[in-house]
mmCIF file of C-alpha atoms and ligand atoms in Angstrom:
data_model
loop_
_atom_site.group_PDB
_atom_site.id
_atom_site.type_symbol
_atom_site.label_atom_id
_atom_site.label_comp_id
_atom_site.label_asym_id
_atom_site.label_seq_id
_atom_site.Cartn_x
_atom_site.Cartn_y
_atom_site.Cartn_z
ATOM 1 C CA UNK X 18 -16.484 -20.910 13.233
ATOM 2 C CA UNK X 19 -13.737 -18.595 14.403
ATOM 3 C CA UNK X 20 -12.346 -15.897 12.145
ATOM 4 C CA UNK X 21 -9.228 -13.814 12.736
ATOM 5 C CA UNK X 22 -7.767 -10.689 11.178
ATOM 6 C CA UNK X 23 -4.190 -9.456 11.202
ATOM 7 C CA UNK X 24 -2.034 -6.788 9.554
ATOM 8 C CA UNK X 25 1.370 -7.562 8.106
ATOM 9 C CA UNK X 26 4.133 -5.393 6.657
ATOM 10 C CA UNK X 27 3.795 -1.633 6.294
ATOM 11 C CA UNK X 28 0.656 -0.152 7.809
ATOM 12 C CA UNK X 29 -1.775 1.586 5.466
ATOM 13 C CA UNK X 30 -4.659 3.986 6.082
ATOM 14 C CA UNK X 31 -7.838 1.928 5.716
ATOM 15 C CA UNK X 32 -6.663 -0.896 7.958
ATOM 16 C CA UNK X 33 -8.694 0.385 10.924
ATOM 17 C CA UNK X 34 -11.968 0.659 8.997
ATOM 18 C CA UNK X 35 -11.287 -2.881 7.708
ATOM 19 C CA UNK X 36 -10.715 -4.178 11.253
ATOM 20 C CA UNK X 37 -13.881 -2.519 12.521
ATOM 21 C CA UNK X 38 -15.976 -3.849 9.656
ATOM 22 C CA UNK X 39 -14.504 -7.307 10.177
ATOM 23 C CA UNK X 40 -15.508 -7.489 13.845
ATOM 24 C CA UNK X 41 -18.999 -6.072 13.279
ATOM 25 C CA UNK X 42 -19.666 -8.206 10.210
ATOM 26 C CA UNK X 43 -18.404 -11.486 11.649
ATOM 27 C CA UNK X 44 -20.623 -11.000 14.728
ATOM 28 C CA UNK X 45 -23.527 -10.116 12.453
ATOM 29 C CA UNK X 46 -22.993 -13.421 10.673
ATOM 30 C CA UNK X 47 -23.223 -15.212 14.031
ATOM 31 C CA UNK X 48 -19.531 -16.170 14.151
ATOM 32 C CA UNK X 49 -16.630 -15.277 16.433
ATOM 33 C CA UNK X 50 -13.984 -12.694 15.431
ATOM 34 C CA UNK X 51 -10.432 -12.674 16.787
ATOM 35 C CA UNK X 52 -7.753 -10.003 16.523
ATOM 36 C CA UNK X 53 -4.107 -10.973 16.019
ATOM 37 C CA UNK X 54 -1.818 -8.240 17.327
ATOM 38 C CA UNK X 55 1.633 -7.316 15.952
ATOM 39 C CA UNK X 56 1.333 -9.102 12.611
ATOM 40 C CA UNK X 57 3.195 -12.329 11.909
ATOM 41 C CA UNK X 58 5.372 -11.728 14.979
ATOM 42 C CA UNK X 59 2.252 -11.684 17.130
ATOM 43 C CA UNK X 60 0.909 -14.786 15.414
ATOM 44 C CA UNK X 61 4.105 -16.596 16.382
ATOM 45 C CA UNK X 62 3.902 -15.233 19.955
ATOM 46 C CA UNK X 63 0.183 -15.994 20.325
ATOM 47 C CA UNK X 64 -0.938 -12.386 20.698
ATOM 48 C CA UNK X 65 -4.473 -13.377 19.840
ATOM 49 C CA UNK X 66 -7.606 -11.971 21.432
ATOM 50 C CA UNK X 67 -11.303 -12.558 20.990
ATOM 51 C CA UNK X 68 -12.644 -9.222 19.699
ATOM 52 C CA UNK X 69 -15.375 -7.194 21.324
ATOM 53 C CA UNK X 70 -17.294 -4.347 19.756
ATOM 54 C CA UNK X 71 -15.638 -1.969 22.184
ATOM 55 C CA UNK X 72 -12.171 -3.015 20.918
ATOM 56 C CA UNK X 73 -13.060 -1.445 17.600
ATOM 57 C CA UNK X 74 -15.291 1.447 18.560
ATOM 58 C CA UNK X 75 -14.166 4.927 17.544
ATOM 59 C CA UNK X 76 -11.363 3.726 15.240
ATOM 60 C CA UNK X 77 -12.940 4.178 11.819
ATOM 61 C CA UNK X 78 -11.389 7.550 11.177
ATOM 62 C CA UNK X 79 -7.880 6.706 12.427
ATOM 63 C CA UNK X 80 -4.849 5.975 10.259
ATOM 64 C CA UNK X 81 -2.422 3.163 11.102
ATOM 65 C CA UNK X 82 -3.778 -0.003 12.688
ATOM 66 C CA UNK X 83 -4.964 -0.550 16.258
ATOM 67 C CA UNK X 84 -3.762 -4.164 16.110
ATOM 68 C CA UNK X 85 -0.345 -2.995 14.905
ATOM 69 C CA UNK X 86 1.811 -4.697 12.296
ATOM 70 C CA UNK X 87 5.328 -6.039 11.827
ATOM 71 C CA UNK X 88 7.817 -7.298 9.295
ATOM 72 C CA UNK X 89 8.808 -10.725 10.603
ATOM 73 C CA UNK X 90 12.155 -12.395 9.994
ATOM 74 C CA UNK X 91 11.240 -15.335 12.215
ATOM 75 C CA UNK X 92 8.319 -16.269 9.964
ATOM 76 C CA UNK X 93 10.882 -17.271 7.300
ATOM 77 C CA UNK X 94 11.766 -20.225 9.559
ATOM 78 C CA UNK X 95 9.629 -23.329 9.386
ATOM 79 C CA UNK X 96 9.641 -23.935 13.139
ATOM 80 C CA UNK X 97 8.055 -20.509 13.775
ATOM 81 C CA UNK X 98 5.475 -21.060 11.070
ATOM 82 C CA UNK X 99 4.559 -24.330 12.780
ATOM 83 C CA UNK X 100 4.246 -22.484 16.100
ATOM 84 C CA UNK X 101 1.974 -19.933 14.389
ATOM 85 C CA UNK X 102 -0.173 -22.716 12.981
ATOM 86 C CA UNK X 103 -0.622 -24.382 16.374
ATOM 87 C CA UNK X 104 -1.550 -21.019 17.899
ATOM 88 C CA UNK X 105 -4.365 -20.669 15.391
ATOM 89 C CA UNK X 106 -5.480 -24.237 16.122
ATOM 90 C CA UNK X 107 -5.537 -23.584 19.840
ATOM 91 C CA UNK X 108 -8.124 -20.841 19.314
ATOM 92 C CA UNK X 109 -9.980 -22.934 16.727
ATOM 93 C CA UNK X 110 -9.354 -20.239 14.166
ATOM 94 C CA UNK X 111 -9.959 -21.736 10.762
ATOM 95 C CA UNK X 112 -10.535 -18.564 8.754
ATOM 96 C CA UNK X 113 -7.901 -15.878 8.490
ATOM 97 C CA UNK X 114 -7.886 -12.448 6.842
ATOM 98 C CA UNK X 115 -4.504 -10.822 6.227
ATOM 99 C CA UNK X 116 -4.197 -7.122 5.436
ATOM 100 C CA UNK X 117 -0.812 -6.681 3.778
ATOM 101 C CA UNK X 118 1.341 -6.219 0.725
ATOM 102 C CA UNK X 119 3.075 -8.628 -1.614
ATOM 103 C CA UNK X 120 5.776 -9.616 0.897
ATOM 104 C CA UNK X 121 3.059 -10.661 3.340
ATOM 105 C CA UNK X 122 1.205 -12.562 0.647
ATOM 106 C CA UNK X 123 4.384 -14.442 -0.255
ATOM 107 C CA UNK X 124 4.685 -15.434 3.403
ATOM 108 C CA UNK X 125 1.043 -16.570 3.439
ATOM 109 C CA UNK X 126 1.527 -18.571 0.269
ATOM 110 C CA UNK X 127 4.373 -20.431 1.930
ATOM 111 C CA UNK X 128 2.383 -20.896 5.140
ATOM 112 C CA UNK X 129 -0.658 -22.241 3.324
ATOM 113 C CA UNK X 130 1.420 -24.641 1.228
ATOM 114 C CA UNK X 131 2.690 -26.268 4.446
ATOM 115 C CA UNK X 132 -0.350 -26.097 6.727
ATOM 116 C CA UNK X 133 -4.067 -26.339 6.464
ATOM 117 C CA UNK X 134 -4.867 -22.618 6.487
ATOM 118 C CA UNK X 135 -7.899 -20.903 4.976
ATOM 119 C CA UNK X 136 -7.225 -17.314 4.320
ATOM 120 C CA UNK X 137 -8.048 -14.329 2.159
ATOM 121 C CA UNK X 138 -5.502 -11.548 1.711
ATOM 122 C CA UNK X 139 -6.667 -7.952 1.338
ATOM 123 C CA UNK X 140 -4.190 -5.794 -0.622
ATOM 124 C CA UNK X 141 -3.156 -3.042 1.758
ATOM 125 C CA UNK X 142 -0.180 -0.906 0.842
ATOM 126 C CA UNK X 143 0.267 2.686 -0.208
ATOM 127 C CA UNK X 144 2.612 1.439 -2.970
ATOM 128 C CA UNK X 145 -0.248 0.064 -5.124
ATOM 129 C CA UNK X 146 2.151 -2.550 -6.458
ATOM 130 C CA UNK X 147 0.209 -5.801 -6.114
ATOM 131 C CA UNK X 148 -0.387 -7.818 -9.245
ATOM 132 C CA UNK X 149 -4.012 -8.546 -10.108
ATOM 133 C CA UNK X 150 -5.643 -5.570 -8.401
ATOM 134 C CA UNK X 151 -6.054 -2.015 -9.616
ATOM 135 C CA UNK X 152 -6.349 -0.776 -6.039
ATOM 136 C CA UNK X 153 -4.751 -1.436 -2.660
ATOM 137 C CA UNK X 154 -6.081 -0.020 0.607
ATOM 138 C CA UNK X 155 -4.315 3.158 1.661
ATOM 139 C CA UNK X 156 -3.423 4.488 -1.778
ATOM 140 C CA UNK X 157 -6.086 7.181 -1.975
ATOM 141 C CA UNK X 158 -5.181 8.528 1.461
ATOM 142 C CA UNK X 159 -1.456 8.532 0.641
ATOM 143 C CA UNK X 160 -2.115 10.341 -2.640
ATOM 144 C CA UNK X 161 -4.115 12.969 -0.816
ATOM 145 C CA UNK X 162 -1.282 13.481 1.678
ATOM 146 C CA UNK X 163 1.141 13.899 -1.230
ATOM 147 C CA UNK X 164 -1.281 16.195 -3.063
ATOM 148 C CA UNK X 165 -1.551 18.401 -0.010
ATOM 149 C CA UNK X 166 2.251 18.563 0.357
ATOM 150 C CA UNK X 167 2.735 19.328 -3.348
ATOM 151 C CA UNK X 168 0.124 22.085 -3.331
ATOM 152 C CA UNK X 169 1.954 23.720 -0.429
ATOM 153 C CA UNK X 170 5.371 23.257 -2.005
ATOM 154 C CA UNK X 171 4.088 24.796 -5.222
ATOM 155 C CA UNK X 172 2.904 27.857 -3.274
ATOM 156 C CA UNK X 173 6.415 28.542 -2.067
ATOM 157 C CA UNK X 174 8.051 27.420 -5.327
ATOM 158 C CA UNK X 175 6.002 29.929 -7.284
ATOM 159 C CA UNK X 176 7.016 32.712 -4.897
ATOM 160 C CA UNK X 177 10.726 32.170 -5.567
ATOM 161 C CA UNK X 178 13.088 31.485 -8.459
ATOM 162 C CA UNK X 179 13.585 27.884 -7.530
ATOM 163 C CA UNK X 180 12.999 24.290 -8.451
ATOM 164 C CA UNK X 181 11.536 21.855 -5.941
ATOM 165 C CA UNK X 182 12.249 18.169 -6.055
ATOM 166 C CA UNK X 183 9.923 15.948 -4.068
ATOM 167 C CA UNK X 184 10.780 12.316 -3.389
ATOM 168 C CA UNK X 185 7.793 10.056 -2.817
ATOM 169 C CA UNK X 186 7.507 6.473 -1.569
ATOM 170 C CA UNK X 187 6.352 3.456 -3.555
ATOM 171 C CA UNK X 188 9.230 1.014 -3.227
ATOM 172 C CA UNK X 189 9.926 -0.304 -6.775
ATOM 173 C CA UNK X 190 6.665 0.967 -8.172
ATOM 174 C CA UNK X 191 6.116 4.422 -9.666
ATOM 175 C CA UNK X 192 2.365 4.579 -9.043
ATOM 176 C CA UNK X 193 2.387 7.206 -6.280
ATOM 177 C CA UNK X 194 4.890 9.318 -8.205
ATOM 178 C CA UNK X 195 3.188 9.228 -11.575
ATOM 179 C CA UNK X 196 -0.295 9.940 -10.230
ATOM 180 C CA UNK X 197 1.089 12.746 -8.056
ATOM 181 C CA UNK X 198 2.875 14.250 -11.057
ATOM 182 C CA UNK X 199 -0.316 14.119 -13.108
ATOM 183 C CA UNK X 200 -2.524 15.746 -10.481
ATOM 184 C CA UNK X 201 -0.017 18.433 -9.479
ATOM 185 C CA UNK X 202 1.156 19.382 -12.954
ATOM 186 C CA UNK X 203 4.786 18.556 -12.142
ATOM 187 C CA UNK X 204 7.187 19.306 -14.974
ATOM 188 C CA UNK X 205 9.460 16.323 -14.240
ATOM 189 C CA UNK X 206 8.622 12.806 -13.064
ATOM 190 C CA UNK X 207 11.159 10.025 -12.671
ATOM 191 C CA UNK X 208 9.908 6.537 -11.813
ATOM 192 C CA UNK X 209 11.443 3.038 -11.837
ATOM 193 C CA UNK X 210 9.360 2.187 -14.921
ATOM 194 C CA UNK X 211 10.763 5.239 -16.788
ATOM 195 C CA UNK X 212 13.939 6.251 -14.954
ATOM 196 C CA UNK X 213 15.574 8.564 -17.470
ATOM 197 C CA UNK X 214 14.838 12.142 -18.408
ATOM 198 C CA UNK X 215 14.477 12.682 -22.109
ATOM 199 C CA UNK X 216 16.727 15.111 -23.959
ATOM 200 C CA UNK X 217 13.661 16.875 -25.323
ATOM 201 C CA UNK X 218 12.331 17.621 -21.810
ATOM 202 C CA UNK X 219 15.744 18.896 -20.702
ATOM 203 C CA UNK X 220 15.973 21.116 -23.777
ATOM 204 C CA UNK X 221 12.467 22.488 -23.396
ATOM 205 C CA UNK X 222 12.808 23.276 -19.671
ATOM 206 C CA UNK X 223 16.174 24.916 -20.152
ATOM 207 C CA UNK X 224 14.739 27.145 -22.885
ATOM 208 C CA UNK X 225 11.698 28.003 -20.761
ATOM 209 C CA UNK X 226 13.917 28.965 -17.823
ATOM 210 C CA UNK X 227 16.005 31.161 -20.127
ATOM 211 C CA UNK X 228 12.768 32.785 -21.301
ATOM 212 C CA UNK X 229 11.515 33.487 -17.776
ATOM 213 C CA UNK X 230 10.055 30.306 -16.242
ATOM 214 C CA UNK X 231 10.865 30.755 -12.576
ATOM 215 C CA UNK X 232 10.071 27.432 -11.022
ATOM 216 C CA UNK X 233 9.969 23.717 -11.742
ATOM 217 C CA UNK X 234 8.362 20.925 -9.750
ATOM 218 C CA UNK X 235 10.017 17.521 -10.066
ATOM 219 C CA UNK X 236 8.736 14.277 -8.549
ATOM 220 C CA UNK X 237 11.098 11.374 -8.072
ATOM 221 C CA UNK X 238 10.018 7.907 -6.932
ATOM 222 C CA UNK X 239 12.211 6.543 -4.126
ATOM 223 C CA UNK X 240 12.676 3.271 -6.048
ATOM 224 C CA UNK X 241 14.755 5.024 -8.725
ATOM 225 C CA UNK X 242 17.403 6.076 -6.155
ATOM 226 C CA UNK X 243 17.922 9.070 -8.436
ATOM 227 C CA UNK X 244 17.075 11.939 -6.128
ATOM 228 C CA UNK X 245 20.635 13.276 -6.004
ATOM 229 C CA UNK X 246 21.148 12.783 -9.723
ATOM 230 C CA UNK X 247 17.953 14.676 -10.593
ATOM 231 C CA UNK X 248 18.842 17.407 -8.077
ATOM 232 C CA UNK X 249 22.226 17.917 -9.780
ATOM 233 C CA UNK X 250 20.604 17.797 -13.197
ATOM 234 C CA UNK X 251 18.118 20.569 -12.390
ATOM 235 C CA UNK X 252 20.777 22.790 -10.884
ATOM 236 C CA UNK X 253 23.385 22.237 -13.568
ATOM 237 C CA UNK X 254 21.418 21.547 -16.757
ATOM 238 C CA UNK X 255 18.256 23.554 -16.179
ATOM 239 C CA UNK X 256 19.956 26.281 -14.196
ATOM 240 C CA UNK X 257 17.593 26.659 -11.229
ATOM 241 C CA UNK X 258 18.525 26.674 -7.576
ATOM 242 C CA UNK X 259 16.862 23.553 -6.163
ATOM 243 C CA UNK X 260 15.400 22.400 -2.841
ATOM 244 C CA UNK X 261 14.637 18.776 -1.985
ATOM 245 C CA UNK X 262 11.751 17.481 0.149
ATOM 246 C CA UNK X 263 11.653 13.793 1.012
ATOM 247 C CA UNK X 264 8.093 13.194 2.145
ATOM 248 C CA UNK X 265 8.881 9.910 3.931
ATOM 249 C CA UNK X 266 6.514 8.266 6.376
ATOM 250 C CA UNK X 267 3.992 11.094 6.523
ATOM 251 C CA UNK X 268 2.705 9.436 3.332
ATOM 252 C CA UNK X 269 1.619 6.379 5.332
ATOM 253 C CA UNK X 270 -0.245 8.350 7.980
ATOM 254 C CA UNK X 271 -3.448 10.307 8.169
ATOM 255 C CA UNK X 272 -7.150 9.663 8.467
ATOM 256 C CA UNK X 273 -8.361 7.265 5.791
ATOM 257 C CA UNK X 274 -10.281 9.019 3.038
ATOM 258 C CA UNK X 275 -13.911 8.224 2.234
ATOM 259 C CA UNK X 276 -12.711 6.030 -0.621
ATOM 260 C CA UNK X 277 -10.349 4.014 1.589
ATOM 261 C CA UNK X 278 -13.086 3.469 4.185
ATOM 262 C CA UNK X 279 -15.544 2.252 1.563
ATOM 263 C CA UNK X 280 -12.954 0.021 -0.098
ATOM 264 C CA UNK X 281 -12.087 -1.432 3.311
ATOM 265 C CA UNK X 282 -15.743 -2.341 3.895
ATOM 266 C CA UNK X 283 -16.139 -3.914 0.451
ATOM 267 C CA UNK X 284 -12.929 -5.942 0.685
ATOM 268 C CA UNK X 285 -13.816 -7.250 4.146
ATOM 269 C CA UNK X 286 -17.373 -8.267 3.232
ATOM 270 C CA UNK X 287 -16.051 -10.073 0.161
ATOM 271 C CA UNK X 288 -13.391 -11.874 2.214
ATOM 272 C CA UNK X 289 -15.684 -12.903 5.085
ATOM 273 C CA UNK X 290 -18.463 -14.074 2.751
ATOM 274 C CA UNK X 291 -15.990 -16.153 0.789
ATOM 275 C CA UNK X 292 -14.447 -17.714 3.871
ATOM 276 C CA UNK X 293 -17.909 -18.523 5.285
ATOM 277 C CA UNK X 294 -18.676 -20.621 2.260
ATOM 278 C CA UNK X 295 -15.340 -22.216 1.389
ATOM 279 C CA UNK X 296 -13.142 -24.600 3.303
ATOM 280 C CA UNK X 297 -9.938 -24.349 1.280
ATOM 281 C CA UNK X 298 -9.094 -20.792 0.479
ATOM 282 C CA UNK X 299 -5.737 -19.374 -0.566
ATOM 283 C CA UNK X 300 -7.068 -16.252 -2.150
ATOM 284 C CA UNK X 301 -6.479 -12.550 -2.453
ATOM 285 C CA UNK X 302 -9.384 -10.122 -2.780
ATOM 286 C CA UNK X 303 -8.850 -7.871 -5.778
ATOM 287 C CA UNK X 304 -10.527 -4.900 -7.431
ATOM 288 C CA UNK X 305 -10.095 -5.047 -11.181
ATOM 289 C CA UNK X 306 -11.794 -2.924 -13.827
ATOM 290 C CA UNK X 307 -14.420 -1.783 -11.332
ATOM 291 C CA UNK X 308 -15.302 -5.282 -10.069
ATOM 292 C CA UNK X 309 -14.386 -7.141 -6.896
ATOM 293 C CA UNK X 310 -13.076 -10.690 -7.297
ATOM 294 C CA UNK X 311 -10.866 -13.308 -5.656
ATOM 295 C CA UNK X 312 -7.601 -14.508 -7.164
ATOM 296 C CA UNK X 313 -5.417 -17.483 -6.292
ATOM 297 C CA UNK X 314 -2.503 -16.350 -4.171
ATOM 298 C CA UNK X 315 0.025 -18.161 -6.427
ATOM 299 C CA UNK X 316 -1.149 -16.039 -9.355
ATOM 300 C CA UNK X 317 -0.929 -12.833 -7.352
ATOM 301 C CA UNK X 318 2.586 -13.429 -6.043
ATOM 302 C CA UNK X 319 3.968 -14.741 -9.321
ATOM 303 C CA UNK X 320 2.823 -11.730 -11.376
ATOM 304 C CA UNK X 321 4.304 -8.268 -11.606
ATOM 305 C CA UNK X 322 2.133 -5.176 -11.305
ATOM 306 C CA UNK X 323 2.278 -2.896 -14.363
ATOM 307 C CA UNK X 324 1.363 0.760 -14.356
ATOM 308 C CA UNK X 325 -1.673 1.562 -16.513
ATOM 309 C CA UNK X 326 -0.520 2.441 -20.004
ATOM 310 C CA UNK X 327 -2.579 5.627 -20.018
ATOM 311 C CA UNK X 328 -0.551 6.892 -17.044
ATOM 312 C CA UNK X 329 2.718 6.158 -18.807
ATOM 313 C CA UNK X 330 1.341 7.935 -21.846
ATOM 314 C CA UNK X 331 0.492 10.907 -19.625
ATOM 315 C CA UNK X 332 4.081 10.897 -18.378
ATOM 316 C CA UNK X 333 5.300 11.081 -21.960
ATOM 317 C CA UNK X 334 3.083 14.108 -22.405
ATOM 318 C CA UNK X 335 5.281 15.920 -19.895
ATOM 319 C CA UNK X 336 8.074 15.890 -22.493
HETATM 320 O O1 F6P R 1 5.519 -0.542 1.467
HETATM 321 C C1 F6P R 1 5.172 0.670 2.058
HETATM 322 C C2 F6P R 1 6.398 1.521 2.283
HETATM 323 O O2 F6P R 1 6.002 2.717 2.907
HETATM 324 C C3 F6P R 1 7.232 1.823 1.036
HETATM 325 O O3 F6P R 1 6.685 2.825 0.243
HETATM 326 C C4 F6P R 1 8.567 2.166 1.643
HETATM 327 O O4 F6P R 1 9.620 1.921 0.751
HETATM 328 C C5 F6P R 1 8.643 1.222 2.812
HETATM 329 O O5 F6P R 1 7.302 0.852 3.135
HETATM 330 C C6 F6P R 1 9.288 1.798 4.036
HETATM 331 O O6 F6P R 1 9.399 0.768 4.953
HETATM 332 P P1 F6P R 1 9.674 0.994 6.506
HETATM 333 O O7 F6P R 1 8.435 1.615 7.094
HETATM 334 O O8 F6P R 1 9.930 -0.386 7.011
HETATM 335 O O9 F6P R 1 10.838 1.911 6.581
#
């Protein structure tokens, strides 16, 4: 039996530990592991290599992915998907693991509806926006990068009479922003799920500034596209000189945390074990309410991830 692993879409810390575990575990099970380089683009271009232990030695602690990733436009075309399928057949690869986000899973759903593909997707995106799972690989590391940046920004904010606005990633999901606001004690948090600032918060902050509050920390999720609006609001309504930091791609980098390494191992073992025993798999590995499970890909891609209510309640507490 030949197994292969690939990354697709944005890279996420935790991909390398997953790749290492995959190679070691598949060999341990007496089967052959392959690496597909450059994501779906590489699958189309047959960048496929039988893995050796030395390919994956010394990578556990590295961010990014040694097999690289891509966002593929060509994979939207049937002829390229067919080419990808025949590449897998040529190597006798019948079991595929895809580390990616919802865009990649949508592509896999399409691929598996047309061709005889057995795969398990492993949610891997710092956005934590995949329906059906409470956790995606990379999130803990990204949150720690943001936490570190916010702690530093607060140091300088508290030394000056200023507000700091920090824009974080997350695409259309406010997970990174809301958790970062909770753990940094930010006064303002604007996310796609709750994009407006309440009058009561504005009133309270303005009064506090008049009474001597000398700094404010505001976190804005990129998906709101409200960074400029919030910047103007703080300056004009709250009356504090404001600086903006857009954290950008540093949020996707960095050594995977202990949690991301362990989650990578658990997801991979679940995926390989399932593929060993099943011939027709179109599944996504999920972690829900503290348990690992497998979900049908159709269900995953047709649902919409919702932020935990307790986090939204915590956001309301900032009012
Ligand atoms: O999906 C991960 C992510 O980092 C998002 O948070 C962000 O919006 C996007 O990818 C950035 O994409 P790119 O790396 O292609 O600019």
